[in-house]
Amino acid sequence: AQSVSQHNHHVILSEAASLELGCNYSYGGTVNLFWYVQYPGQHLQLLLKYFSGDPLVKGIKGFEAEFIKSKFSFNLRKPSVQWSDTAEYFCAVNPSGANNLFFGTGTRLTVIP
Amino acid sequence: EAGVAQSPRYKIIEKRQSVAFWCNPISGHATLYWYQQILGQGPKLLIQFQNNGVVDDSQLPKDRFSAERLKGVDSTLKIQPAKLEDSAVYLCASSLGWRGAEAFFGQGTRLTVV
């Protein structure tokens, strides 16, 4: 079945550590890719998105993601996390021809001060 | 810019009761989505509207769930009768376009069916 996989369910890091959250998808063809973040008690909001062009995408708050087509991956990175990055992170895919987003199960990030 | 508004924030009902959720999208957004997010899972699309027409309702359990978007603005999602497995957060989102357009989400309604 076609899916979006986020293998890390819960990641715990100390402040200033580097972050990489994995996202793999199984849809073929052209895809639009997104990372959403949900801070505690808040709504889902867009971190960054990839439609085409440079596969390295920069988003808000120092986050970036790299689209590797051959690996069907769109991993999220941040060189140095802060306590305020504690949140749940969702990868989402809009496959070619589809009207909506398909989400992964999310990764909970806890940053320890 | 005002965000997507949803109400209520929380609802507790007994199984077999009915419940309705309301969503007011961002002004001017033609596309409206209802997602269901069960604990430990990512959001799953229930229904998508383009203006007041349904684009995709393939994942909507139509025997118990219904949704409408009158006049292409506000939308309501109803469950009747509710089952225990309907306990979830119901998210409304809207976007200017569709097919990959950035979706803006509301805070959701947390439904608990007991």
Short mmCIF file of C-alpha atoms in Angstrom, two decimals:
data_model
loop_
_atom_site.label_atom_id
_atom_site.label_comp_id
_atom_site.label_asym_id
_atom_site.label_seq_id
_atom_site.Cartn_x
_atom_site.Cartn_y
_atom_site.Cartn_z
CA ALA A 1 0.00 0.00 0.00
CA GLN A 2 1.15 3.52 -0.69
CA SER A 3 2.23 5.30 2.46
CA VAL A 4 4.30 7.92 4.21
CA SER A 5 6.71 6.54 6.81
CA GLN A 6 8.27 8.35 9.73
CA HIS A 7 10.36 5.76 11.50
CA ASN A 8 11.32 7.88 14.51
CA HIS A 9 8.35 8.00 16.85
CA HIS A 10 9.98 9.94 19.67
CA VAL A 11 13.32 11.73 19.57
CA ILE A 12 14.93 13.26 22.64
CA LEU A 13 17.80 15.70 22.18
CA SER A 14 19.71 18.19 24.28
CA GLU A 15 19.76 21.82 23.23
CA ALA A 16 22.32 22.60 20.52
CA ALA A 17 22.29 19.03 19.23
CA SER A 18 21.72 18.46 15.53
CA LEU A 19 18.43 17.04 14.34
CA GLU A 20 17.48 14.79 11.46
CA LEU A 21 13.99 13.32 11.16
CA GLY A 22 13.38 10.73 8.51
CA CYS A 23 10.50 10.67 6.03
CA ASN A 24 10.05 8.12 3.28
CA TYR A 25 7.13 7.74 0.92
CA SER A 26 6.05 5.07 -1.50
CA TYR A 27 4.16 7.09 -4.11
CA GLY A 28 5.50 7.02 -7.63
CA GLY A 29 5.68 9.89 -10.06
CA THR A 30 5.77 13.56 -9.21
CA VAL A 31 5.10 14.50 -5.60
CA ASN A 32 4.78 17.67 -3.59
CA LEU A 33 6.34 17.32 -0.14
CA PHE A 34 5.66 19.10 3.13
CA TRP A 35 6.75 19.19 6.74
CA TYR A 36 4.23 20.44 9.28
CA VAL A 37 4.88 21.12 12.96
CA GLN A 38 2.46 21.10 15.88
CA TYR A 39 3.68 22.86 19.00
CA PRO A 40 2.02 21.85 22.29
CA GLY A 41 -1.55 23.14 22.39
CA GLN A 42 -1.34 24.72 18.96
CA HIS A 43 -2.54 23.92 15.45
CA LEU A 44 -0.57 22.29 12.68
CA GLN A 45 1.51 24.78 10.79
CA LEU A 46 3.72 24.57 7.73
CA LEU A 47 7.49 24.38 8.26
CA LEU A 48 8.53 24.02 4.65
CA LYS A 49 7.49 22.57 1.32
CA TYR A 50 9.03 21.22 -1.86
CA PHE A 51 7.32 21.40 -5.25
CA SER A 52 10.23 21.43 -7.73
CA GLY A 53 13.69 22.88 -8.31
CA ASP A 54 16.49 22.88 -5.74
CA PRO A 55 16.04 19.68 -3.69
CA LEU A 56 17.38 21.42 -0.59
CA VAL A 57 14.54 23.46 0.83
CA LYS A 58 14.86 25.99 3.62
CA GLY A 59 11.95 26.70 5.92
CA ILE A 60 11.14 28.74 8.97
CA LYS A 61 13.07 28.70 12.25
CA GLY A 62 16.28 27.35 10.72
CA PHE A 63 14.80 24.08 9.45
CA GLU A 64 15.67 22.59 6.10
CA ALA A 65 14.79 19.42 4.22
CA GLU A 66 16.40 17.55 1.38
CA PHE A 67 14.43 15.74 -1.30
CA ILE A 68 16.29 12.66 -2.56
CA LYS A 69 14.19 11.28 -5.38
CA SER A 70 16.15 8.03 -5.72
CA LYS A 71 15.53 7.24 -2.06
CA PHE A 72 11.92 8.50 -1.97
CA SER A 73 12.98 10.54 1.05
CA PHE A 74 12.42 14.05 2.39
CA ASN A 75 14.34 14.24 5.65
CA LEU A 76 14.05 17.25 7.94
CA ARG A 77 17.19 18.76 9.48
CA LYS A 78 18.23 21.47 11.87
CA PRO A 79 21.88 22.01 12.84
CA SER A 80 21.20 23.14 16.41
CA VAL A 81 17.87 22.59 18.15
CA GLN A 82 16.37 24.79 20.85
CA TRP A 83 14.03 23.97 23.71
CA SER A 84 11.30 25.79 21.78
CA ASP A 85 11.54 23.20 18.98
CA THR A 86 9.80 20.69 21.24
CA ALA A 87 6.80 19.67 19.16
CA GLU A 88 5.37 16.97 16.93
CA TYR A 89 6.57 16.94 13.34
CA PHE A 90 4.57 15.51 10.45
CA CYS A 91 5.75 14.73 6.97
CA ALA A 92 3.07 14.95 4.27
CA VAL A 93 2.95 14.04 0.60
CA ASN A 94 0.69 15.26 -2.19
CA PRO A 95 1.10 12.69 -4.97
CA SER A 96 0.58 13.57 -8.58
CA GLY A 97 -3.09 13.58 -9.43
CA ALA A 98 -4.20 13.53 -5.80
CA ASN A 99 -6.25 16.32 -4.33
CA ASN A 100 -5.03 16.19 -0.77
CA LEU A 101 -2.19 15.42 1.61
CA PHE A 102 -1.19 12.04 2.98
CA PHE A 103 0.46 12.31 6.37
CA GLY A 104 3.00 10.21 8.21
CA THR A 105 2.36 9.15 11.79
CA GLY A 106 4.47 11.98 13.17
CA THR A 107 7.64 12.23 15.24
CA ARG A 108 7.55 13.72 18.70
CA LEU A 109 10.65 15.79 19.43
CA THR A 110 11.58 16.62 22.99
CA VAL A 111 14.46 19.05 23.50
CA ILE A 112 16.00 19.06 26.94
CA PRO A 113 17.36 22.42 28.12
CA GLU B 1 -5.07 37.33 8.95
CA ALA B 2 -7.56 35.29 10.95
CA GLY B 3 -6.92 31.59 10.97
CA VAL B 4 -9.22 28.62 10.56
CA ALA B 5 -11.78 28.62 13.35
CA GLN B 6 -13.27 25.45 14.76
CA SER B 7 -15.76 24.75 17.50
CA PRO B 8 -16.17 23.22 19.93
CA ARG B 9 -12.62 22.53 21.13
CA TYR B 10 -13.65 19.50 23.14
CA LYS B 11 -16.66 17.21 23.15
CA ILE B 12 -17.52 14.14 25.18
CA ILE B 13 -20.51 12.06 24.13
CA GLU B 14 -21.85 8.58 24.75
CA LYS B 15 -21.79 6.02 21.98
CA ARG B 16 -24.82 6.10 19.69
CA GLN B 17 -25.28 9.82 20.32
CA SER B 18 -24.84 12.37 17.56
CA VAL B 19 -22.37 15.26 17.39
CA ALA B 20 -21.61 18.12 15.05
CA PHE B 21 -18.46 20.14 14.47
CA TRP B 22 -18.23 23.54 12.86
CA CYS B 23 -15.47 25.11 10.79
CA ASN B 24 -14.97 28.61 9.43
CA PRO B 25 -12.08 28.67 6.92
CA ILE B 26 -9.77 31.54 6.11
CA SER B 27 -11.61 34.15 4.09
CA GLY B 28 -11.22 33.57 0.36
CA HIS B 29 -10.03 30.00 0.64
CA ALA B 30 -11.94 27.91 -1.87
CA THR B 31 -10.81 24.52 -0.63
CA LEU B 32 -11.85 23.09 2.73
CA TYR B 33 -10.76 19.79 4.25
CA TRP B 34 -11.88 17.71 7.20
CA TYR B 35 -9.24 15.38 8.62
CA GLN B 36 -9.51 12.78 11.37
CA GLN B 37 -6.48 12.29 13.61
CA ILE B 38 -6.59 9.25 15.85
CA LEU B 39 -4.15 9.22 18.75
CA GLY B 40 -0.70 8.12 17.58
CA GLN B 41 -1.51 8.52 13.89
CA GLY B 42 -1.21 11.26 11.33
CA PRO B 43 -4.24 13.14 10.04
CA LYS B 44 -6.36 11.24 7.53
CA LEU B 45 -8.59 13.01 5.02
CA LEU B 46 -12.32 12.50 5.49
CA ILE B 47 -13.70 14.91 2.93
CA GLN B 48 -12.54 17.76 0.71
CA PHE B 49 -14.70 20.56 -0.68
CA GLN B 50 -13.93 22.91 -3.53
CA ASN B 51 -16.24 25.86 -2.91
CA ASN B 52 -19.49 24.06 -1.99
CA GLY B 53 -18.88 20.95 -4.09
CA VAL B 54 -17.35 17.70 -2.84
CA VAL B 55 -14.01 16.84 -4.46
CA ASP B 56 -13.14 13.73 -2.48
CA ASP B 57 -15.17 11.86 0.13
CA SER B 58 -13.80 8.40 -0.55
CA GLN B 59 -12.60 7.94 3.06
CA LEU B 60 -15.75 9.27 4.71
CA PRO B 61 -17.79 6.56 6.48
CA LYS B 62 -21.00 7.66 4.86
CA ASP B 63 -23.23 5.40 6.95
CA ARG B 64 -22.56 7.61 9.96
CA PHE B 65 -20.61 10.68 8.87
CA SER B 66 -21.94 13.57 6.83
CA ALA B 67 -20.58 16.98 5.94
CA GLU B 68 -21.80 20.02 4.15
CA ARG B 69 -20.43 23.36 3.09
CA LEU B 70 -23.28 25.69 2.46
CA LYS B 71 -22.56 28.76 0.35
CA GLY B 72 -18.96 27.67 -0.05
CA VAL B 73 -17.80 29.12 3.26
CA ASP B 74 -18.54 27.50 6.66
CA SER B 75 -18.73 23.76 6.98
CA THR B 76 -20.20 21.28 9.44
CA LEU B 77 -19.21 17.67 10.02
CA LYS B 78 -21.71 15.38 11.71
CA ILE B 79 -21.45 11.93 13.21
CA GLN B 80 -24.64 10.00 13.85
CA PRO B 81 -24.54 7.64 15.63
CA ALA B 82 -21.07 7.84 17.16
CA LYS B 83 -18.97 4.77 17.91
CA LEU B 84 -16.13 4.36 20.37
CA GLU B 85 -13.62 4.23 17.51
CA ASP B 86 -14.65 7.73 16.41
CA SER B 87 -12.71 9.16 19.36
CA ALA B 88 -10.15 11.40 17.67
CA VAL B 89 -9.24 14.97 16.90
CA TYR B 90 -11.19 16.36 13.96
CA LEU B 91 -9.17 18.92 12.04
CA CYS B 92 -10.48 21.43 9.58
CA ALA B 93 -8.11 22.99 7.07
CA SER B 94 -8.43 25.37 4.16
CA SER B 95 -6.33 26.43 1.19
CA LEU B 96 -6.51 28.90 -1.64
CA GLY B 97 -6.21 26.24 -4.29
CA TRP B 98 -5.95 22.47 -4.24
CA ARG B 99 -3.62 19.74 -5.42
CA GLY B 100 -0.71 20.60 -3.20
CA ALA B 101 -1.61 24.11 -2.17
CA GLU B 102 -0.52 24.95 1.36
CA ALA B 103 -3.22 23.97 3.82
CA PHE B 104 -3.87 26.04 6.96
CA PHE B 105 -5.21 24.07 9.90
CA GLY B 106 -7.53 24.92 12.74
CA GLN B 107 -6.87 23.80 16.31
CA GLY B 108 -9.22 20.89 15.97
CA THR B 109 -12.05 19.40 17.99
CA ARG B 110 -11.10 16.61 20.37
CA LEU B 111 -13.97 14.09 20.47
CA THR B 112 -14.19 11.45 23.14
CA VAL B 113 -16.86 8.79 22.77
CA VAL B 114 -17.57 6.84 25.96
#
